[in-house]
Amino acid sequence: MQNTVKSAVRFTGTGLHTGAPVTMTIHPASADYGIWFRRSDILVGDAMIPARWDVVEQTPLCTRLINSAGASVSTVEHVMAALAGTGVHNVLIEIDGPEVPILDGSSAEFVRGILEAGLAVQSVEIRAIEILKPVTVTRDGASATLVPSNNLKIDFHIDFEDEAIGIQDKSLTMANGSFVRELCDSRTFCRKSDVDAMHASGLALGGTLENAVVVDGDDILSPGGLRHNDEAVRHKMLDALGDLYLAGAPILGKYTGVRAGHALTNALLRELFMTPGAFRIVECDAHTTARLPGAGVHLAEIPAVA
């Protein structure tokens, strides 16, 4: 059955790119409501923004949602990954600014807040998107692919010049709480040269060495170093899970990303929904639900380092 949170969950922090303080609250919602953001600071006009693939604005650095009235919310991928990874289907997310708080740069604090509040089981079956045939998009040497699979699997390959990152590959099945155990604490990362360029362009104003892994050649500049030797590729998988959840339902299929980013994953969803016969909507029985992200997760599974 579908789930929502038992009680409201509040987060306060700073926007990664705006550098502005922000408060965000995840509220319970009724069955079949889906996931919506509401900009509480917008007093005139439409402040409701659906967490959906077709309102994504193409940006290279984060996932930004914008409604027809121009109201937007950005950097939604980490909280979307947390909702997907804990099996939450219906919530209203109230936020008093244009950007989700970055917190520690991962999804761990969102996951902890959701699991501490607990989940409320609802009276409507989960509907999932079953992939029926391969769909691929490519761009500038990067690719993203969905193929049929009986559960959500994520394979990812990255290749960076910086020796601190280098070439990394990882594959995980997103069932049995693997997101919470393996991915949720992996932080966003960037190169020092990129940080300098973003600062010069007025971006990443809220970025610090505490909420991102910053590398310079073979050096890790962030205090304490890495949480995982392959933290970079784990974070790319986290991002992919969050971006895929903008499909509007859990996906039953295998996602493969090769140097893929937010824009390419969104392009993949657009290609999926434009391709006749590429998917079908299925109602999930207990056996299928057990294979979805978030099934059977526990608070104790969050890595202690986070």
PDB file of N, CA and C in Angstrom, residues 87-159:
ATOM      1  N   GLY A  87      10.388   4.814   0.696  1.00  0.00           N
ATOM      2  CA  GLY A  87       9.080   4.330   0.290  1.00  0.00           C
ATOM      3  C   GLY A  87       7.936   5.264   0.634  1.00  0.00           C
ATOM      4  N   VAL A  88       8.153   6.581   0.472  1.00  0.00           N
ATOM      5  CA  VAL A  88       7.100   7.571   0.713  1.00  0.00           C
ATOM      6  C   VAL A  88       6.516   7.996  -0.637  1.00  0.00           C
ATOM      7  N   HIS A  89       5.198   7.951  -0.749  1.00  0.00           N
ATOM      8  CA  HIS A  89       4.550   8.205  -2.033  1.00  0.00           C
ATOM      9  C   HIS A  89       3.753   9.496  -2.065  1.00  0.00           C
ATOM     10  N   ASN A  90       3.293   9.960  -0.914  1.00  0.00           N
ATOM     11  CA  ASN A  90       2.392  11.116  -0.868  1.00  0.00           C
ATOM     12  C   ASN A  90       2.808  12.083   0.231  1.00  0.00           C
ATOM     13  N   VAL A  91       3.246  13.291  -0.142  1.00  0.00           N
ATOM     14  CA  VAL A  91       3.568  14.344   0.822  1.00  0.00           C
ATOM     15  C   VAL A  91       3.407  15.708   0.169  1.00  0.00           C
ATOM     16  N   LEU A  92       3.159  16.710   1.004  1.00  0.00           N
ATOM     17  CA  LEU A  92       3.237  18.103   0.600  1.00  0.00           C
ATOM     18  C   LEU A  92       4.476  18.676   1.268  1.00  0.00           C
ATOM     19  N   ILE A  93       5.393  19.227   0.465  1.00  0.00           N
ATOM     20  CA  ILE A  93       6.632  19.792   0.988  1.00  0.00           C
ATOM     21  C   ILE A  93       6.531  21.312   0.944  1.00  0.00           C
ATOM     22  N   GLU A  94       6.404  21.902   2.107  1.00  0.00           N
ATOM     23  CA  GLU A  94       6.295  23.358   2.215  1.00  0.00           C
ATOM     24  C   GLU A  94       7.688  23.938   2.392  1.00  0.00           C
ATOM     25  N   ILE A  95       8.010  24.964   1.602  1.00  0.00           N
ATOM     26  CA  ILE A  95       9.352  25.532   1.631  1.00  0.00           C
ATOM     27  C   ILE A  95       9.262  27.042   1.475  1.00  0.00           C
ATOM     28  N   ASP A  96      10.077  27.781   2.243  1.00  0.00           N
ATOM     29  CA  ASP A  96       9.966  29.236   2.249  1.00  0.00           C
ATOM     30  C   ASP A  96      11.014  29.938   1.394  1.00  0.00           C
ATOM     31  N   GLY A  97      11.516  29.240   0.402  1.00  0.00           N
ATOM     32  CA  GLY A  97      12.493  29.817  -0.509  1.00  0.00           C
ATOM     33  C   GLY A  97      12.602  28.990  -1.770  1.00  0.00           C
ATOM     34  N   PRO A  98      13.491  29.399  -2.692  1.00  0.00           N
ATOM     35  CA  PRO A  98      13.568  28.746  -3.994  1.00  0.00           C
ATOM     36  C   PRO A  98      14.478  27.531  -4.064  1.00  0.00           C
ATOM     37  N   GLU A  99      15.076  27.118  -2.931  1.00  0.00           N
ATOM     38  CA  GLU A  99      16.027  26.014  -3.000  1.00  0.00           C
ATOM     39  C   GLU A  99      15.942  25.154  -1.743  1.00  0.00           C
ATOM     40  N   VAL A 100      15.936  23.838  -1.937  1.00  0.00           N
ATOM     41  CA  VAL A 100      15.933  22.878  -0.836  1.00  0.00           C
ATOM     42  C   VAL A 100      17.236  23.019  -0.049  1.00  0.00           C
ATOM     43  N   PRO A 101      17.194  22.952   1.280  1.00  0.00           N
ATOM     44  CA  PRO A 101      18.440  23.067   2.054  1.00  0.00           C
ATOM     45  C   PRO A 101      19.406  21.939   1.719  1.00  0.00           C
ATOM     46  N   ILE A 102      20.681  22.285   1.627  1.00  0.00           N
ATOM     47  CA  ILE A 102      21.690  21.305   1.238  1.00  0.00           C
ATOM     48  C   ILE A 102      22.075  20.393   2.403  1.00  0.00           C
ATOM     49  N   LEU A 103      21.879  20.860   3.649  1.00  0.00           N
ATOM     50  CA  LEU A 103      22.231  20.109   4.859  1.00  0.00           C
ATOM     51  C   LEU A 103      23.684  19.632   4.771  1.00  0.00           C
ATOM     52  N   ASP A 104      23.948  18.313   4.840  1.00  0.00           N
ATOM     53  CA  ASP A 104      25.344  17.871   4.777  1.00  0.00           C
ATOM     54  C   ASP A 104      25.770  17.473   3.362  1.00  0.00           C
ATOM     55  N   GLY A 105      24.912  17.737   2.365  1.00  0.00           N
ATOM     56  CA  GLY A 105      25.252  17.408   0.989  1.00  0.00           C
ATOM     57  C   GLY A 105      24.815  16.035   0.541  1.00  0.00           C
ATOM     58  N   SER A 106      24.170  15.297   1.449  1.00  0.00           N
ATOM     59  CA  SER A 106      23.682  13.958   1.112  1.00  0.00           C
ATOM     60  C   SER A 106      22.177  13.915   1.391  1.00  0.00           C
ATOM     61  N   SER A 107      21.626  12.692   1.430  1.00  0.00           N
ATOM     62  CA  SER A 107      20.211  12.507   1.776  1.00  0.00           C
ATOM     63  C   SER A 107      20.018  12.017   3.204  1.00  0.00           C
ATOM     64  N   ALA A 108      21.103  11.843   3.946  1.00  0.00           N
ATOM     65  CA  ALA A 108      21.021  11.156   5.240  1.00  0.00           C
ATOM     66  C   ALA A 108      20.103  11.857   6.228  1.00  0.00           C
ATOM     67  N   GLU A 109      20.185  13.193   6.323  1.00  0.00           N
ATOM     68  CA  GLU A 109      19.347  13.906   7.299  1.00  0.00           C
ATOM     69  C   GLU A 109      17.879  13.845   6.906  1.00  0.00           C
ATOM     70  N   PHE A 110      17.591  13.882   5.627  1.00  0.00           N
ATOM     71  CA  PHE A 110      16.208  13.716   5.177  1.00  0.00           C
ATOM     72  C   PHE A 110      15.693  12.326   5.535  1.00  0.00           C
ATOM     73  N   VAL A 111      16.511  11.310   5.275  1.00  0.00           N
ATOM     74  CA  VAL A 111      16.122   9.936   5.589  1.00  0.00           C
ATOM     75  C   VAL A 111      15.875   9.776   7.080  1.00  0.00           C
ATOM     76  N   ARG A 112      16.779  10.320   7.895  1.00  0.00           N
ATOM     77  CA  ARG A 112      16.628  10.198   9.346  1.00  0.00           C
ATOM     78  C   ARG A 112      15.337  10.873   9.815  1.00  0.00           C
ATOM     79  N   GLY A 113      15.072  12.063   9.322  1.00  0.00           N
ATOM     80  CA  GLY A 113      13.855  12.760   9.725  1.00  0.00           C
ATOM     81  C   GLY A 113      12.598  12.007   9.341  1.00  0.00           C
ATOM     82  N   ILE A 114      12.585  11.465   8.131  1.00  0.00           N
ATOM     83  CA  ILE A 114      11.414  10.706   7.655  1.00  0.00           C
ATOM     84  C   ILE A 114      11.203   9.453   8.497  1.00  0.00           C
ATOM     85  N   LEU A 115      12.278   8.709   8.749  1.00  0.00           N
ATOM     86  CA  LEU A 115      12.138   7.455   9.485  1.00  0.00           C
ATOM     87  C   LEU A 115      11.843   7.700  10.962  1.00  0.00           C
ATOM     88  N   GLU A 116      12.349   8.798  11.522  1.00  0.00           N
ATOM     89  CA  GLU A 116      12.009   9.130  12.911  1.00  0.00           C
ATOM     90  C   GLU A 116      10.535   9.497  13.039  1.00  0.00           C
ATOM     91  N   ALA A 117       9.999  10.194  12.048  1.00  0.00           N
ATOM     92  CA  ALA A 117       8.564  10.516  12.061  1.00  0.00           C
ATOM     93  C   ALA A 117       7.723   9.264  11.871  1.00  0.00           C
ATOM     94  N   GLY A 118       8.232   8.325  11.102  1.00  0.00           N
ATOM     95  CA  GLY A 118       7.516   7.087  10.829  1.00  0.00           C
ATOM     96  C   GLY A 118       6.614   7.207   9.617  1.00  0.00           C
ATOM     97  N   LEU A 119       6.233   6.072   9.062  1.00  0.00           N
ATOM     98  CA  LEU A 119       5.379   6.037   7.883  1.00  0.00           C
ATOM     99  C   LEU A 119       3.972   5.608   8.253  1.00  0.00           C
ATOM    100  N   ALA A 120       2.996   6.221   7.600  1.00  0.00           N
ATOM    101  CA  ALA A 120       1.590   5.845   7.759  1.00  0.00           C
ATOM    102  C   ALA A 120       1.150   5.100   6.512  1.00  0.00           C
ATOM    103  N   VAL A 121       0.706   3.862   6.686  1.00  0.00           N
ATOM    104  CA  VAL A 121       0.249   3.048   5.560  1.00  0.00           C
ATOM    105  C   VAL A 121      -1.145   3.502   5.153  1.00  0.00           C
ATOM    106  N   GLN A 122      -1.352   3.656   3.849  1.00  0.00           N
ATOM    107  CA  GLN A 122      -2.621   4.159   3.341  1.00  0.00           C
ATOM    108  C   GLN A 122      -3.428   3.037   2.686  1.00  0.00           C
ATOM    109  N   SER A 123      -4.619   3.355   2.215  1.00  0.00           N
ATOM    110  CA  SER A 123      -5.565   2.319   1.801  1.00  0.00           C
ATOM    111  C   SER A 123      -5.601   2.086   0.296  1.00  0.00           C
ATOM    112  N   VAL A 124      -4.616   2.629  -0.434  1.00  0.00           N
ATOM    113  CA  VAL A 124      -4.577   2.491  -1.885  1.00  0.00           C
ATOM    114  C   VAL A 124      -3.279   1.795  -2.288  1.00  0.00           C
ATOM    115  N   GLU A 125      -3.382   0.891  -3.255  1.00  0.00           N
ATOM    116  CA  GLU A 125      -2.198   0.154  -3.694  1.00  0.00           C
ATOM    117  C   GLU A 125      -1.190   1.062  -4.386  1.00  0.00           C
ATOM    118  N   ILE A 126       0.083   0.713  -4.236  1.00  0.00           N
ATOM    119  CA  ILE A 126       1.154   1.405  -4.951  1.00  0.00           C
ATOM    120  C   ILE A 126       1.044   1.072  -6.434  1.00  0.00           C
ATOM    121  N   ARG A 127       1.216   2.050  -7.265  1.00  0.00           N
ATOM    122  CA  ARG A 127       1.339   1.838  -8.709  1.00  0.00           C
ATOM    123  C   ARG A 127       2.781   2.110  -9.111  1.00  0.00           C
ATOM    124  N   ALA A 128       3.353   1.217  -9.898  1.00  0.00           N
ATOM    125  CA  ALA A 128       4.735   1.341 -10.337  1.00  0.00           C
ATOM    126  C   ALA A 128       4.800   1.401 -11.862  1.00  0.00           C
ATOM    127  N   ILE A 129       5.904   1.906 -12.355  1.00  0.00           N
ATOM    128  CA  ILE A 129       6.143   2.004 -13.797  1.00  0.00           C
ATOM    129  C   ILE A 129       7.073   0.854 -14.191  1.00  0.00           C
ATOM    130  N   GLU A 130       6.530  -0.107 -14.915  1.00  0.00           N
ATOM    131  CA  GLU A 130       7.315  -1.262 -15.351  1.00  0.00           C
ATOM    132  C   GLU A 130       7.881  -0.987 -16.745  1.00  0.00           C
ATOM    133  N   ILE A 131       9.210  -1.094 -16.862  1.00  0.00           N
ATOM    134  CA  ILE A 131       9.868  -0.880 -18.149  1.00  0.00           C
ATOM    135  C   ILE A 131       9.695  -2.137 -18.998  1.00  0.00           C
ATOM    136  N   LEU A 132       9.217  -1.944 -20.247  1.00  0.00           N
ATOM    137  CA  LEU A 132       8.933  -3.076 -21.123  1.00  0.00           C
ATOM    138  C   LEU A 132       9.946  -3.247 -22.240  1.00  0.00           C
ATOM    139  N   LYS A 133      10.623  -2.155 -22.624  1.00  0.00           N
ATOM    140  CA  LYS A 133      11.652  -2.271 -23.655  1.00  0.00           C
ATOM    141  C   LYS A 133      12.699  -1.185 -23.453  1.00  0.00           C
ATOM    142  N   PRO A 134      13.918  -1.404 -23.955  1.00  0.00           N
ATOM    143  CA  PRO A 134      15.005  -0.458 -23.691  1.00  0.00           C
ATOM    144  C   PRO A 134      14.738   0.941 -24.253  1.00  0.00           C
ATOM    145  N   VAL A 135      15.157   1.931 -23.470  1.00  0.00           N
ATOM    146  CA  VAL A 135      15.112   3.331 -23.891  1.00  0.00           C
ATOM    147  C   VAL A 135      16.450   3.950 -23.521  1.00  0.00           C
ATOM    148  N   THR A 136      17.068   4.681 -24.455  1.00  0.00           N
ATOM    149  CA  THR A 136      18.384   5.265 -24.224  1.00  0.00           C
ATOM    150  C   THR A 136      18.435   6.692 -24.750  1.00  0.00           C
ATOM    151  N   VAL A 137      19.174   7.535 -24.027  1.00  0.00           N
ATOM    152  CA  VAL A 137      19.512   8.861 -24.540  1.00  0.00           C
ATOM    153  C   VAL A 137      21.022   9.052 -24.384  1.00  0.00           C
ATOM    154  N   THR A 138      21.613   9.744 -25.342  1.00  0.00           N
ATOM    155  CA  THR A 138      23.051  10.022 -25.304  1.00  0.00           C
ATOM    156  C   THR A 138      23.274  11.500 -25.580  1.00  0.00           C
ATOM    157  N   ARG A 139      24.364  12.012 -25.003  1.00  0.00           N
ATOM    158  CA  ARG A 139      24.692  13.424 -25.198  1.00  0.00           C
ATOM    159  C   ARG A 139      26.145  13.654 -24.791  1.00  0.00           C
ATOM    160  N   ASP A 140      26.951  14.131 -25.728  1.00  0.00           N
ATOM    161  CA  ASP A 140      28.337  14.537 -25.440  1.00  0.00           C
ATOM    162  C   ASP A 140      29.133  13.454 -24.721  1.00  0.00           C
ATOM    163  N   GLY A 141      29.034  12.230 -25.201  1.00  0.00           N
ATOM    164  CA  GLY A 141      29.807  11.141 -24.626  1.00  0.00           C
ATOM    165  C   GLY A 141      29.216  10.526 -23.373  1.00  0.00           C
ATOM    166  N   ALA A 142      28.046  11.017 -22.936  1.00  0.00           N
ATOM    167  CA  ALA A 142      27.359  10.466 -21.773  1.00  0.00           C
ATOM    168  C   ALA A 142      26.092   9.754 -22.234  1.00  0.00           C
ATOM    169  N   SER A 143      25.628   8.813 -21.427  1.00  0.00           N
ATOM    170  CA  SER A 143      24.407   8.097 -21.788  1.00  0.00           C
ATOM    171  C   SER A 143      23.627   7.707 -20.546  1.00  0.00           C
ATOM    172  N   ALA A 144      22.323   7.539 -20.737  1.00  0.00           N
ATOM    173  CA  ALA A 144      21.441   7.040 -19.686  1.00  0.00           C
ATOM    174  C   ALA A 144      20.456   6.083 -20.333  1.00  0.00           C
ATOM    175  N   THR A 145      20.230   4.934 -19.687  1.00  0.00           N
ATOM    176  CA  THR A 145      19.435   3.866 -20.289  1.00  0.00           C
ATOM    177  C   THR A 145      18.514   3.240 -19.247  1.00  0.00           C
ATOM    178  N   LEU A 146      17.319   2.878 -19.673  1.00  0.00           N
ATOM    179  CA  LEU A 146      16.415   2.055 -18.886  1.00  0.00           C
ATOM    180  C   LEU A 146      16.100   0.794 -19.678  1.00  0.00           C
ATOM    181  N   VAL A 147      16.205  -0.361 -19.029  1.00  0.00           N
ATOM    182  CA  VAL A 147      15.855  -1.635 -19.658  1.00  0.00           C
ATOM    183  C   VAL A 147      14.995  -2.423 -18.685  1.00  0.00           C
ATOM    184  N   PRO A 148      14.251  -3.414 -19.172  1.00  0.00           N
ATOM    185  CA  PRO A 148      13.398  -4.202 -18.283  1.00  0.00           C
ATOM    186  C   PRO A 148      14.181  -4.904 -17.174  1.00  0.00           C
ATOM    187  N   SER A 149      13.575  -4.956 -15.999  1.00  0.00           N
ATOM    188  CA  SER A 149      14.124  -5.662 -14.838  1.00  0.00           C
ATOM    189  C   SER A 149      12.986  -5.841 -13.843  1.00  0.00           C
ATOM    190  N   ASN A 150      13.068  -6.878 -13.015  1.00  0.00           N
ATOM    191  CA  ASN A 150      11.958  -7.122 -12.081  1.00  0.00           C
ATOM    192  C   ASN A 150      12.037  -6.270 -10.832  1.00  0.00           C
ATOM    193  N   ASN A 151      13.086  -5.458 -10.697  1.00  0.00           N
ATOM    194  CA  ASN A 151      13.168  -4.465  -9.633  1.00  0.00           C
ATOM    195  C   ASN A 151      14.060  -3.317 -10.112  1.00  0.00           C
ATOM    196  N   LEU A 152      14.144  -2.254  -9.323  1.00  0.00           N
ATOM    197  CA  LEU A 152      14.961  -1.128  -9.734  1.00  0.00           C
ATOM    198  C   LEU A 152      16.431  -1.421  -9.429  1.00  0.00           C
ATOM    199  N   LYS A 153      17.233  -1.425 -10.480  1.00  0.00           N
ATOM    200  CA  LYS A 153      18.679  -1.561 -10.343  1.00  0.00           C
ATOM    201  C   LYS A 153      19.322  -0.301 -10.912  1.00  0.00           C
ATOM    202  N   ILE A 154      20.411   0.122 -10.299  1.00  0.00           N
ATOM    203  CA  ILE A 154      21.147   1.282 -10.798  1.00  0.00           C
ATOM    204  C   ILE A 154      22.602   0.891 -11.006  1.00  0.00           C
ATOM    205  N   ASP A 155      23.083   1.058 -12.220  1.00  0.00           N
ATOM    206  CA  ASP A 155      24.499   0.913 -12.559  1.00  0.00           C
ATOM    207  C   ASP A 155      25.021   2.289 -12.946  1.00  0.00           C
ATOM    208  N   PHE A 156      26.214   2.616 -12.477  1.00  0.00           N
ATOM    209  CA  PHE A 156      26.742   3.947 -12.807  1.00  0.00           C
ATOM    210  C   PHE A 156      28.247   3.877 -13.044  1.00  0.00           C
ATOM    211  N   HIS A 157      28.683   4.669 -14.032  1.00  0.00           N
ATOM    212  CA  HIS A 157      30.101   4.786 -14.361  1.00  0.00           C
ATOM    213  C   HIS A 157      30.459   6.259 -14.436  1.00  0.00           C
ATOM    214  N   ILE A 158      31.522   6.658 -13.724  1.00  0.00           N
ATOM    215  CA  ILE A 158      32.028   8.021 -13.833  1.00  0.00           C
ATOM    216  C   ILE A 158      33.512   7.990 -14.165  1.00  0.00           C
ATOM    217  N   ASP A 159      33.979   9.062 -14.739  1.00  0.00           N
ATOM    218  CA  ASP A 159      35.376   9.147 -15.184  1.00  0.00           C
ATOM    219  C   ASP A 159      35.803  10.609 -15.088  1.00  0.00           C
TER     220      ASP A 159
END
